[in-house]
PDB file of C-alpha atoms and ligand atoms in Angstrom:
ATOM      1  CA  MET E   1      18.571 -61.413  79.121  1.00 63.00           C
ATOM      2  CA  ILE E   2      17.725 -63.688  82.045  1.00 69.00           C
ATOM      3  CA  GLU E   3      19.940 -64.328  85.042  1.00 77.00           C
ATOM      4  CA  VAL E   4      22.143 -67.331  84.203  1.00 85.00           C
ATOM      5  CA  ASN E   5      24.280 -69.538  86.404  1.00 92.00           C
ATOM      6  CA  PRO E   6      27.953 -69.518  85.267  1.00 95.00           C
ATOM      7  CA  ASN E   7      28.328 -73.099  86.513  1.00 96.00           C
ATOM      8  CA  ALA E   8      25.575 -74.383  84.246  1.00 97.00           C
ATOM      9  CA  PRO E   9      26.729 -76.254  81.121  1.00 97.00           C
ATOM     10  CA  LEU E  10      27.024 -74.791  77.654  1.00 98.00           C
ATOM     11  CA  GLY E  11      24.426 -76.125  75.225  1.00 98.00           C
ATOM     12  CA  VAL E  12      25.457 -76.969  71.669  1.00 98.00           C
ATOM     13  CA  PHE E  13      23.244 -78.312  68.894  1.00 98.00           C
ATOM     14  CA  ASP E  14      23.644 -79.447  65.314  1.00 97.00           C
ATOM     15  CA  SER E  15      21.626 -81.352  62.745  1.00 96.00           C
ATOM     16  CA  GLY E  16      23.767 -84.424  63.425  1.00 94.00           C
ATOM     17  CA  VAL E  17      27.204 -85.280  64.726  1.00 93.00           C
ATOM     18  CA  GLY E  18      29.163 -82.822  62.526  1.00 93.00           C
ATOM     19  CA  GLY E  19      28.730 -80.138  65.195  1.00 95.00           C
ATOM     20  CA  LEU E  20      31.152 -82.114  67.338  1.00 95.00           C
ATOM     21  CA  THR E  21      33.888 -80.234  65.423  1.00 94.00           C
ATOM     22  CA  VAL E  22      32.622 -77.167  67.298  1.00 96.00           C
ATOM     23  CA  VAL E  23      32.555 -79.119  70.578  1.00 96.00           C
ATOM     24  CA  ARG E  24      36.159 -80.197  69.892  1.00 96.00           C
ATOM     25  CA  ALA E  25      37.148 -76.562  69.400  1.00 96.00           C
ATOM     26  CA  LEU E  26      35.208 -75.509  72.531  1.00 97.00           C
ATOM     27  CA  MET E  27      36.955 -78.204  74.584  1.00 96.00           C
ATOM     28  CA  ASP E  28      40.307 -76.917  73.320  1.00 96.00           C
ATOM     29  CA  VAL E  29      39.738 -73.241  74.177  1.00 97.00           C
ATOM     30  CA  LEU E  30      37.414 -73.680  77.181  1.00 97.00           C
ATOM     31  CA  PRO E  31      38.641 -76.883  78.857  1.00 96.00           C
ATOM     32  CA  GLY E  32      36.883 -75.986  82.137  1.00 96.00           C
ATOM     33  CA  GLU E  33      33.350 -75.889  80.705  1.00 97.00           C
ATOM     34  CA  SER E  34      30.717 -78.622  80.869  1.00 97.00           C
ATOM     35  CA  ILE E  35      28.897 -79.182  77.582  1.00 97.00           C
ATOM     36  CA  ILE E  36      25.546 -80.674  76.648  1.00 97.00           C
ATOM     37  CA  TYR E  37      25.387 -81.592  72.965  1.00 97.00           C
ATOM     38  CA  LEU E  38      22.270 -82.354  70.972  1.00 97.00           C
ATOM     39  CA  GLY E  39      22.582 -83.904  67.513  1.00 96.00           C
ATOM     40  CA  ASP E  40      19.293 -84.144  65.637  1.00 97.00           C
ATOM     41  CA  THR E  41      20.355 -87.347  63.884  1.00 95.00           C
ATOM     42  CA  ALA E  42      16.752 -88.464  63.304  1.00 96.00           C
ATOM     43  CA  ARG E  43      16.169 -85.471  61.009  1.00 97.00           C
ATOM     44  CA  VAL E  44      19.642 -84.884  59.518  1.00 95.00           C
ATOM     45  CA  PRO E  45      20.457 -83.399  56.994  1.00 96.00           C
ATOM     46  CA  TYR E  46      19.201 -79.848  57.473  1.00 97.00           C
ATOM     47  CA  GLY E  47      21.189 -78.624  54.449  1.00 95.00           C
ATOM     48  CA  SER E  48      18.593 -79.705  51.883  1.00 95.00           C
ATOM     49  CA  LYS E  49      15.470 -78.734  53.879  1.00 96.00           C
ATOM     50  CA  SER E  50      13.276 -75.638  53.511  1.00 97.00           C
ATOM     51  CA  PRO E  51      13.959 -72.523  55.628  1.00 97.00           C
ATOM     52  CA  GLU E  52      10.660 -72.961  57.567  1.00 97.00           C
ATOM     53  CA  THR E  53      11.502 -76.551  58.492  1.00 98.00           C
ATOM     54  CA  ILE E  54      15.035 -75.632  59.554  1.00 98.00           C
ATOM     55  CA  ARG E  55      13.693 -72.830  61.754  1.00 98.00           C
ATOM     56  CA  LYS E  56      11.158 -75.162  63.379  1.00 98.00           C
ATOM     57  CA  PHE E  57      13.863 -77.779  64.083  1.00 98.00           C
ATOM     58  CA  ALA E  58      16.260 -75.153  65.457  1.00 98.00           C
ATOM     59  CA  VAL E  59      13.594 -73.878  67.883  1.00 98.00           C
ATOM     60  CA  GLU E  60      12.914 -77.438  69.103  1.00 98.00           C
ATOM     61  CA  ASP E  61      16.647 -78.135  69.498  1.00 98.00           C
ATOM     62  CA  THR E  62      17.061 -74.953  71.555  1.00 98.00           C
ATOM     63  CA  GLN E  63      14.033 -75.784  73.720  1.00 98.00           C
ATOM     64  CA  PHE E  64      15.556 -79.175  74.503  1.00 98.00           C
ATOM     65  CA  LEU E  65      18.848 -77.585  75.601  1.00 98.00           C
ATOM     66  CA  LEU E  66      16.979 -75.039  77.729  1.00 97.00           C
ATOM     67  CA  SER E  67      15.136 -77.893  79.448  1.00 97.00           C
ATOM     68  CA  LYS E  68      18.600 -79.122  80.502  1.00 97.00           C
ATOM     69  CA  GLY E  69      19.379 -75.782  82.170  1.00 96.00           C
ATOM     70  CA  VAL E  70      22.171 -74.545  79.887  1.00 97.00           C
ATOM     71  CA  LYS E  71      23.651 -71.055  80.347  1.00 97.00           C
ATOM     72  CA  ALA E  72      24.088 -70.302  76.631  1.00 97.00           C
ATOM     73  CA  VAL E  73      23.323 -72.020  73.343  1.00 98.00           C
ATOM     74  CA  VAL E  74      25.849 -72.514  70.566  1.00 98.00           C
ATOM     75  CA  VAL E  75      24.272 -73.184  67.187  1.00 98.00           C
ATOM     76  CA  ALA E  76      27.027 -75.363  65.745  1.00 97.00           C
ATOM     77  CA  CYS E  77      25.152 -76.022  62.498  1.00 97.00           C
ATOM     78  CA  ASN E  78      25.866 -73.530  59.716  1.00 97.00           C
ATOM     79  CA  THR E  79      22.540 -74.219  57.999  1.00 97.00           C
ATOM     80  CA  ALA E  80      20.567 -73.627  61.221  1.00 98.00           C
ATOM     81  CA  THR E  81      22.623 -70.500  61.953  1.00 97.00           C
ATOM     82  CA  ALA E  82      22.006 -69.151  58.458  1.00 97.00           C
ATOM     83  CA  HIS E  83      18.225 -69.578  58.681  1.00 98.00           C
ATOM     84  CA  ALA E  84      17.251 -69.461  62.329  1.00 98.00           C
ATOM     85  CA  MET E  85      19.408 -66.981  64.267  1.00 97.00           C
ATOM     86  CA  PRO E  86      16.923 -64.080  64.192  1.00 96.00           C
ATOM     87  CA  VAL E  87      14.029 -66.276  65.341  1.00 97.00           C
ATOM     88  CA  LEU E  88      16.099 -67.927  68.094  1.00 98.00           C
ATOM     89  CA  GLN E  89      17.425 -64.614  69.349  1.00 96.00           C
ATOM     90  CA  SER E  90      13.967 -63.102  69.467  1.00 96.00           C
ATOM     91  CA  MET E  91      12.343 -66.123  71.167  1.00 97.00           C
ATOM     92  CA  PHE E  92      14.903 -66.981  73.846  1.00 96.00           C
ATOM     93  CA  ARG E  93      16.420 -64.701  76.458  1.00 92.00           C
ATOM     94  CA  LEU E  94      19.838 -66.238  77.003  1.00 93.00           C
ATOM     95  CA  PRO E  95      23.022 -65.839  74.962  1.00 94.00           C
ATOM     96  CA  ILE E  96      22.720 -67.627  71.609  1.00 97.00           C
ATOM     97  CA  ILE E  97      25.830 -67.814  69.471  1.00 97.00           C
ATOM     98  CA  GLY E  98      25.926 -69.076  65.897  1.00 97.00           C
ATOM     99  CA  VAL E  99      28.862 -69.995  63.704  1.00 96.00           C
ATOM    100  CA  LEU E 100      28.246 -67.323  61.078  1.00 97.00           C
ATOM    101  CA  GLU E 101      29.059 -64.070  62.864  1.00 96.00           C
ATOM    102  CA  PRO E 102      32.428 -65.298  64.202  1.00 96.00           C
ATOM    103  CA  GLY E 103      33.251 -66.635  60.718  1.00 97.00           C
ATOM    104  CA  VAL E 104      32.484 -63.272  59.151  1.00 97.00           C
ATOM    105  CA  GLU E 105      34.516 -61.431  61.791  1.00 96.00           C
ATOM    106  CA  ALA E 106      37.504 -63.740  61.286  1.00 96.00           C
ATOM    107  CA  THR E 107      37.273 -63.311  57.507  1.00 97.00           C
ATOM    108  CA  LEU E 108      37.335 -59.539  57.779  1.00 97.00           C
ATOM    109  CA  ALA E 109      40.052 -59.507  60.426  1.00 95.00           C
ATOM    110  CA  ASP E 110      42.564 -59.532  57.567  1.00 95.00           C
ATOM    111  CA  PRO E 111      42.181 -56.096  55.942  1.00 92.00           C
ATOM    112  CA  HIS E 112      43.953 -57.371  52.799  1.00 93.00           C
ATOM    113  CA  CYS E 113      41.227 -59.850  51.940  1.00 96.00           C
ATOM    114  CA  GLN E 114      39.549 -58.865  48.686  1.00 97.00           C
ATOM    115  CA  ARG E 115      38.074 -62.007  47.161  1.00 98.00           C
ATOM    116  CA  VAL E 116      36.238 -64.349  49.495  1.00 98.00           C
ATOM    117  CA  GLY E 117      34.883 -67.775  48.623  1.00 98.00           C
ATOM    118  CA  ILE E 118      32.242 -69.447  50.784  1.00 98.00           C
ATOM    119  CA  ILE E 119      31.356 -73.147  50.678  1.00 98.00           C
ATOM    120  CA  GLY E 120      28.475 -74.764  52.538  1.00 97.00           C
ATOM    121  CA  THR E 121      25.275 -76.755  52.160  1.00 96.00           C
ATOM    122  CA  ALA E 122      22.670 -75.739  49.597  1.00 96.00           C
ATOM    123  CA  GLY E 123      20.589 -74.277  52.444  1.00 96.00           C
ATOM    124  CA  THR E 124      23.413 -72.141  53.803  1.00 97.00           C
ATOM    125  CA  ILE E 125      24.429 -70.800  50.402  1.00 97.00           C
ATOM    126  CA  LYS E 126      20.832 -70.159  49.278  1.00 97.00           C
ATOM    127  CA  SER E 127      20.071 -68.229  52.456  1.00 97.00           C
ATOM    128  CA  CYS E 128      22.747 -65.688  51.381  1.00 98.00           C
ATOM    129  CA  ALA E 129      23.364 -65.107  55.106  1.00 97.00           C
ATOM    130  CA  TYR E 130      27.172 -65.183  54.820  1.00 97.00           C
ATOM    131  CA  GLN E 131      27.107 -63.146  51.616  1.00 98.00           C
ATOM    132  CA  HIS E 132      24.903 -60.418  53.173  1.00 97.00           C
ATOM    133  CA  ALA E 133      26.803 -60.275  56.444  1.00 97.00           C
ATOM    134  CA  LEU E 134      30.132 -59.869  54.609  1.00 98.00           C
ATOM    135  CA  ALA E 135      28.794 -57.350  52.093  1.00 97.00           C
ATOM    136  CA  MET E 136      27.199 -55.222  54.849  1.00 97.00           C
ATOM    137  CA  LYS E 137      30.572 -54.774  56.515  1.00 96.00           C
ATOM    138  CA  ARG E 138      32.757 -54.618  53.408  1.00 96.00           C
ATOM    139  CA  PRO E 139      30.697 -53.527  50.375  1.00 96.00           C
ATOM    140  CA  ASP E 140      33.829 -53.533  48.209  1.00 96.00           C
ATOM    141  CA  LEU E 141      34.473 -57.262  48.773  1.00 97.00           C
ATOM    142  CA  GLN E 142      34.212 -59.739  45.876  1.00 98.00           C
ATOM    143  CA  ILE E 143      32.177 -62.676  47.199  1.00 98.00           C
ATOM    144  CA  TYR E 144      31.831 -66.066  45.535  1.00 98.00           C
ATOM    145  CA  ALA E 145      29.556 -68.648  47.119  1.00 97.00           C
ATOM    146  CA  GLU E 146      29.273 -72.268  46.068  1.00 96.00           C
ATOM    147  CA  ALA E 147      26.961 -74.977  47.437  1.00 97.00           C
ATOM    148  CA  THR E 148      29.069 -78.114  47.874  1.00 98.00           C
ATOM    149  CA  PRO E 149      26.505 -80.781  48.814  1.00 96.00           C
ATOM    150  CA  LEU E 150      28.673 -83.767  47.879  1.00 97.00           C
ATOM    151  CA  LEU E 151      31.228 -83.016  50.569  1.00 97.00           C
ATOM    152  CA  VAL E 152      29.181 -84.000  53.657  1.00 95.00           C
ATOM    153  CA  PRO E 153      28.519 -87.579  52.410  1.00 95.00           C
ATOM    154  CA  LEU E 154      32.160 -87.989  51.309  1.00 96.00           C
ATOM    155  CA  ILE E 155      33.424 -86.887  54.718  1.00 94.00           C
ATOM    156  CA  GLU E 156      30.935 -89.153  56.475  1.00 92.00           C
ATOM    157  CA  GLU E 157      32.168 -92.067  54.330  1.00 92.00           C
ATOM    158  CA  ASP E 158      35.684 -91.233  55.551  1.00 91.00           C
ATOM    159  CA  TRP E 159      36.775 -90.671  51.947  1.00 95.00           C
ATOM    160  CA  ILE E 160      38.905 -87.739  52.974  1.00 92.00           C
ATOM    161  CA  ASP E 161      42.063 -89.012  51.268  1.00 91.00           C
ATOM    162  CA  HIS E 162      40.200 -90.566  48.367  1.00 95.00           C
ATOM    163  CA  PRO E 163      41.100 -89.364  44.842  1.00 96.00           C
ATOM    164  CA  ALA E 164      37.380 -88.858  44.107  1.00 97.00           C
ATOM    165  CA  THR E 165      37.123 -86.343  46.960  1.00 97.00           C
ATOM    166  CA  LYS E 166      40.190 -84.500  45.721  1.00 97.00           C
ATOM    167  CA  MET E 167      38.711 -84.302  42.230  1.00 97.00           C
ATOM    168  CA  ILE E 168      35.322 -83.082  43.483  1.00 98.00           C
ATOM    169  CA  VAL E 169      36.849 -80.467  45.792  1.00 98.00           C
ATOM    170  CA  LYS E 170      39.002 -79.167  42.910  1.00 97.00           C
ATOM    171  CA  GLU E 171      35.963 -78.995  40.648  1.00 97.00           C
ATOM    172  CA  TYR E 172      33.955 -77.055  43.254  1.00 98.00           C
ATOM    173  CA  LEU E 173      36.782 -74.608  43.938  1.00 97.00           C
ATOM    174  CA  LYS E 174      37.847 -74.021  40.343  1.00 96.00           C
ATOM    175  CA  PRO E 175      35.471 -71.125  39.553  1.00 96.00           C
ATOM    176  CA  MET E 176      36.517 -69.333  42.740  1.00 97.00           C
ATOM    177  CA  LEU E 177      40.209 -69.959  42.151  1.00 96.00           C
ATOM    178  CA  ASP E 178      39.893 -68.719  38.562  1.00 96.00           C
ATOM    179  CA  ARG E 179      38.604 -65.447  40.006  1.00 96.00           C
ATOM    180  CA  GLY E 180      41.576 -65.095  42.333  1.00 96.00           C
ATOM    181  CA  MET E 181      39.977 -66.071  45.662  1.00 97.00           C
ATOM    182  CA  ASP E 182      42.293 -65.147  48.558  1.00 97.00           C
ATOM    183  CA  THR E 183      40.157 -66.419  51.481  1.00 98.00           C
ATOM    184  CA  LEU E 184      37.900 -69.470  51.782  1.00 98.00           C
ATOM    185  CA  VAL E 185      35.223 -69.710  54.473  1.00 97.00           C
ATOM    186  CA  LEU E 186      34.474 -73.298  55.532  1.00 97.00           C
ATOM    187  CA  GLY E 187      30.762 -72.767  56.123  1.00 96.00           C
ATOM    188  CA  CYS E 188      29.778 -76.254  57.276  1.00 96.00           C
ATOM    189  CA  THR E 189      30.316 -78.329  60.409  1.00 93.00           C
ATOM    190  CA  HIS E 190      32.040 -81.115  58.470  1.00 95.00           C
ATOM    191  CA  TYR E 191      34.586 -79.142  56.478  1.00 96.00           C
ATOM    192  CA  PRO E 192      37.268 -78.745  59.183  1.00 93.00           C
ATOM    193  CA  LEU E 193      38.010 -82.431  58.496  1.00 93.00           C
ATOM    194  CA  LEU E 194      38.964 -81.485  54.945  1.00 95.00           C
ATOM    195  CA  LYS E 195      41.528 -78.907  56.024  1.00 95.00           C
ATOM    196  CA  PRO E 196      44.641 -81.032  55.284  1.00 94.00           C
ATOM    197  CA  LEU E 197      43.328 -81.748  51.770  1.00 96.00           C
ATOM    198  CA  LEU E 198      42.372 -78.096  51.196  1.00 96.00           C
ATOM    199  CA  VAL E 199      45.793 -76.892  52.314  1.00 95.00           C
ATOM    200  CA  LYS E 200      47.369 -79.250  49.759  1.00 93.00           C
ATOM    201  CA  ILE E 201      45.034 -78.264  46.930  1.00 94.00           C
ATOM    202  CA  LEU E 202      45.281 -74.548  47.633  1.00 94.00           C
ATOM    203  CA  ASN E 203      49.050 -74.681  48.075  1.00 89.00           C
ATOM    204  CA  ASN E 204      48.826 -72.475  51.159  1.00 85.00           C
ATOM    205  CA  LYS E 205      47.916 -69.561  48.879  1.00 90.00           C
ATOM    206  CA  VAL E 206      44.357 -69.133  50.162  1.00 97.00           C
ATOM    207  CA  ARG E 207      43.553 -68.336  53.798  1.00 97.00           C
ATOM    208  CA  LEU E 208      41.110 -70.804  55.332  1.00 97.00           C
ATOM    209  CA  VAL E 209      38.521 -69.608  57.847  1.00 96.00           C
ATOM    210  CA  ASP E 210      37.408 -72.509  60.043  1.00 93.00           C
ATOM    211  CA  SER E 211      34.039 -71.508  61.492  1.00 89.00           C
ATOM    212  CA  ALA E 212      34.315 -74.114  64.291  1.00 93.00           C
ATOM    213  CA  VAL E 213      37.541 -72.676  65.718  1.00 93.00           C
ATOM    214  CA  VAL E 214      36.529 -69.024  65.422  1.00 94.00           C
ATOM    215  CA  CYS E 215      33.112 -69.768  66.932  1.00 96.00           C
ATOM    216  CA  ALA E 216      34.770 -71.365  69.984  1.00 97.00           C
ATOM    217  CA  GLU E 217      37.024 -68.322  70.417  1.00 96.00           C
ATOM    218  CA  HIS E 218      33.975 -66.060  70.161  1.00 97.00           C
ATOM    219  CA  VAL E 219      32.156 -68.093  72.845  1.00 98.00           C
ATOM    220  CA  LYS E 220      35.190 -67.761  75.120  1.00 98.00           C
ATOM    221  CA  ARG E 221      35.222 -63.971  74.677  1.00 97.00           C
ATOM    222  CA  LEU E 222      31.511 -63.704  75.355  1.00 96.00           C
ATOM    223  CA  LEU E 223      31.586 -65.880  78.492  1.00 96.00           C
ATOM    224  CA  THR E 224      34.564 -63.917  79.795  1.00 97.00           C
ATOM    225  CA  GLU E 225      32.952 -60.524  79.131  1.00 96.00           C
ATOM    226  CA  GLN E 226      29.636 -61.571  80.688  1.00 93.00           C
ATOM    227  CA  GLU E 227      31.381 -63.220  83.658  1.00 94.00           C
ATOM    228  CA  LEU E 228      29.842 -66.548  82.749  1.00 95.00           C
ATOM    229  CA  LEU E 229      32.942 -68.765  82.893  1.00 97.00           C
ATOM    230  CA  ARG E 230      32.515 -71.864  85.063  1.00 97.00           C
ATOM    231  CA  THR E 231      34.132 -71.519  88.465  1.00 95.00           C
ATOM    232  CA  ALA E 232      32.952 -74.781  90.059  1.00 94.00           C
ATOM    233  CA  LYS E 233      35.587 -77.280  91.160  1.00 90.00           C
ATOM    234  CA  GLY E 234      35.534 -80.786  89.721  1.00 91.00           C
ATOM    235  CA  LYS E 235      35.904 -82.201  86.259  1.00 92.00           C
ATOM    236  CA  PRO E 236      33.657 -80.679  83.602  1.00 94.00           C
ATOM    237  CA  LYS E 237      31.193 -83.077  81.956  1.00 93.00           C
ATOM    238  CA  LEU E 238      30.309 -83.769  78.351  1.00 95.00           C
ATOM    239  CA  GLU E 239      26.822 -85.171  77.766  1.00 95.00           C
ATOM    240  CA  LEU E 240      25.752 -86.280  74.301  1.00 96.00           C
ATOM    241  CA  TYR E 241      22.127 -86.591  73.223  1.00 96.00           C
ATOM    242  CA  LEU E 242      21.037 -87.794  69.783  1.00 96.00           C
ATOM    243  CA  THR E 243      17.513 -88.034  68.382  1.00 97.00           C
ATOM    244  CA  ASP E 244      18.433 -91.324  66.678  1.00 95.00           C
ATOM    245  CA  LEU E 245      21.076 -93.806  67.710  1.00 92.00           C
ATOM    246  CA  SER E 246      23.059 -96.045  65.397  1.00 87.00           C
ATOM    247  CA  GLU E 247      26.502 -97.578  65.272  1.00 86.00           C
ATOM    248  CA  GLN E 248      27.323 -95.283  62.359  1.00 86.00           C
ATOM    249  CA  PHE E 249      26.632 -92.173  64.447  1.00 87.00           C
ATOM    250  CA  GLU E 250      28.870 -93.402  67.241  1.00 86.00           C
ATOM    251  CA  THR E 251      31.729 -94.095  64.805  1.00 88.00           C
ATOM    252  CA  LEU E 252      31.281 -90.702  63.167  1.00 90.00           C
ATOM    253  CA  ALA E 253      31.057 -88.955  66.528  1.00 90.00           C
ATOM    254  CA  LYS E 254      34.456 -90.364  67.525  1.00 89.00           C
ATOM    255  CA  ARG E 255      36.005 -89.053  64.315  1.00 88.00           C
ATOM    256  CA  PHE E 256      34.511 -85.595  64.676  1.00 92.00           C
ATOM    257  CA  LEU E 257      35.252 -85.250  68.372  1.00 92.00           C
ATOM    258  CA  ARG E 258      38.674 -86.915  68.322  1.00 86.00           C
ATOM    259  CA  ALA E 259      38.091 -88.040  71.897  1.00 85.00           C
ATOM    260  CA  ASP E 260      36.233 -90.687  73.826  1.00 81.00           C
ATOM    261  CA  PHE E 261      32.843 -89.917  75.231  1.00 83.00           C
ATOM    262  CA  GLY E 262      30.579 -91.751  77.624  1.00 80.00           C
ATOM    263  CA  ARG E 263      27.139 -93.098  77.001  1.00 84.00           C
ATOM    264  CA  VAL E 264      25.128 -91.390  74.289  1.00 92.00           C
ATOM    265  CA  GLN E 265      21.491 -90.897  75.232  1.00 94.00           C
ATOM    266  CA  ARG E 266      18.572 -90.983  72.870  1.00 96.00           C
ATOM    267  CA  VAL E 267      15.934 -88.270  73.121  1.00 97.00           C
ATOM    268  CA  SER E 268      12.694 -87.390  71.367  1.00 95.00           C
ATOM    269  CA  LEU E 269      12.038 -83.724  70.761  1.00 94.00           C
TER     270      LEU E 269
HETATM  271  N1  DGL C 301      25.427 -79.391  60.018  1.00 66.11           N
HETATM  272  C1  DGL C 301      25.168 -78.987  58.659  1.00 66.11           C
HETATM  273  C2  DGL C 301      25.833 -77.605  58.419  1.00 66.11           C
HETATM  274  O1  DGL C 301      26.774 -77.225  59.071  1.00 66.11           O
HETATM  275  C3  DGL C 301      25.677 -80.000  57.647  1.00 66.11           C
HETATM  276  C4  DGL C 301      24.876 -81.288  57.634  1.00 66.11           C
HETATM  277  C5  DGL C 301      23.421 -81.051  57.277  1.00 66.11           C
HETATM  278  O2  DGL C 301      23.101 -80.770  56.103  1.00 66.11           O
HETATM  279  O3  DGL C 301      22.595 -81.141  58.159  1.00 66.11           O
HETATM  280  O4  DGL C 301      25.393 -76.890  57.560  1.00 66.11           O
END
């Protein structure tokens, strides 16, 4: 690991603006930290791309954040985490935290969990990264994974309370519910927005693991242990960079972040 400055900002990247759910969670648990966010909106979605392409994009995203002098990189995108963590961790010598490991830890924190469902993009589910990580630690676990590609567009359309979304979510979850799923891992940046609907559909009978929240808690633990918490006086800053700018991205960003942000800057990678 290289020497890092605790007062440097945290870097966070995602394929688009969905990763702002992770920024939201980071701002809640680490209100003193400055954050630089990169959303690769010019190349979103990552969820349907090949593993090689996702890895290449993730390396470029990380290089951009490093050029901004960040002290650690949070891979907010589940698809990028699932495919690119080993390559990022071997290429770069600063702390790199993905959403998967904290999600797995939080899932297994309840020793009673027996039947775990995982939902995510096609890329995340096909990588089997969540399935392997869970099975390595708990070989006795029943694991059901389902790619749920229709959910990202529905959430981006703000169709969260729409009957069509309810029907589609029920259809996706049915096979897992029929098998007695007791825990559901929300393995995608966008899914925290569906939590109210999921709670209703699942009648509070299935534990939900929100990878954004548990990732933020993990980052807090790591920064504390490595004495990397910001100590500088003054208000922390949030800087947003997108590889493509549009009105739609700004509207979406506000919904995901649930807060105002300043000027968004466009960058080329
Ligand atoms: N950010 C992606 C994820 O969490 C979802 C959107 C995409 O496919 O790029 O997997």
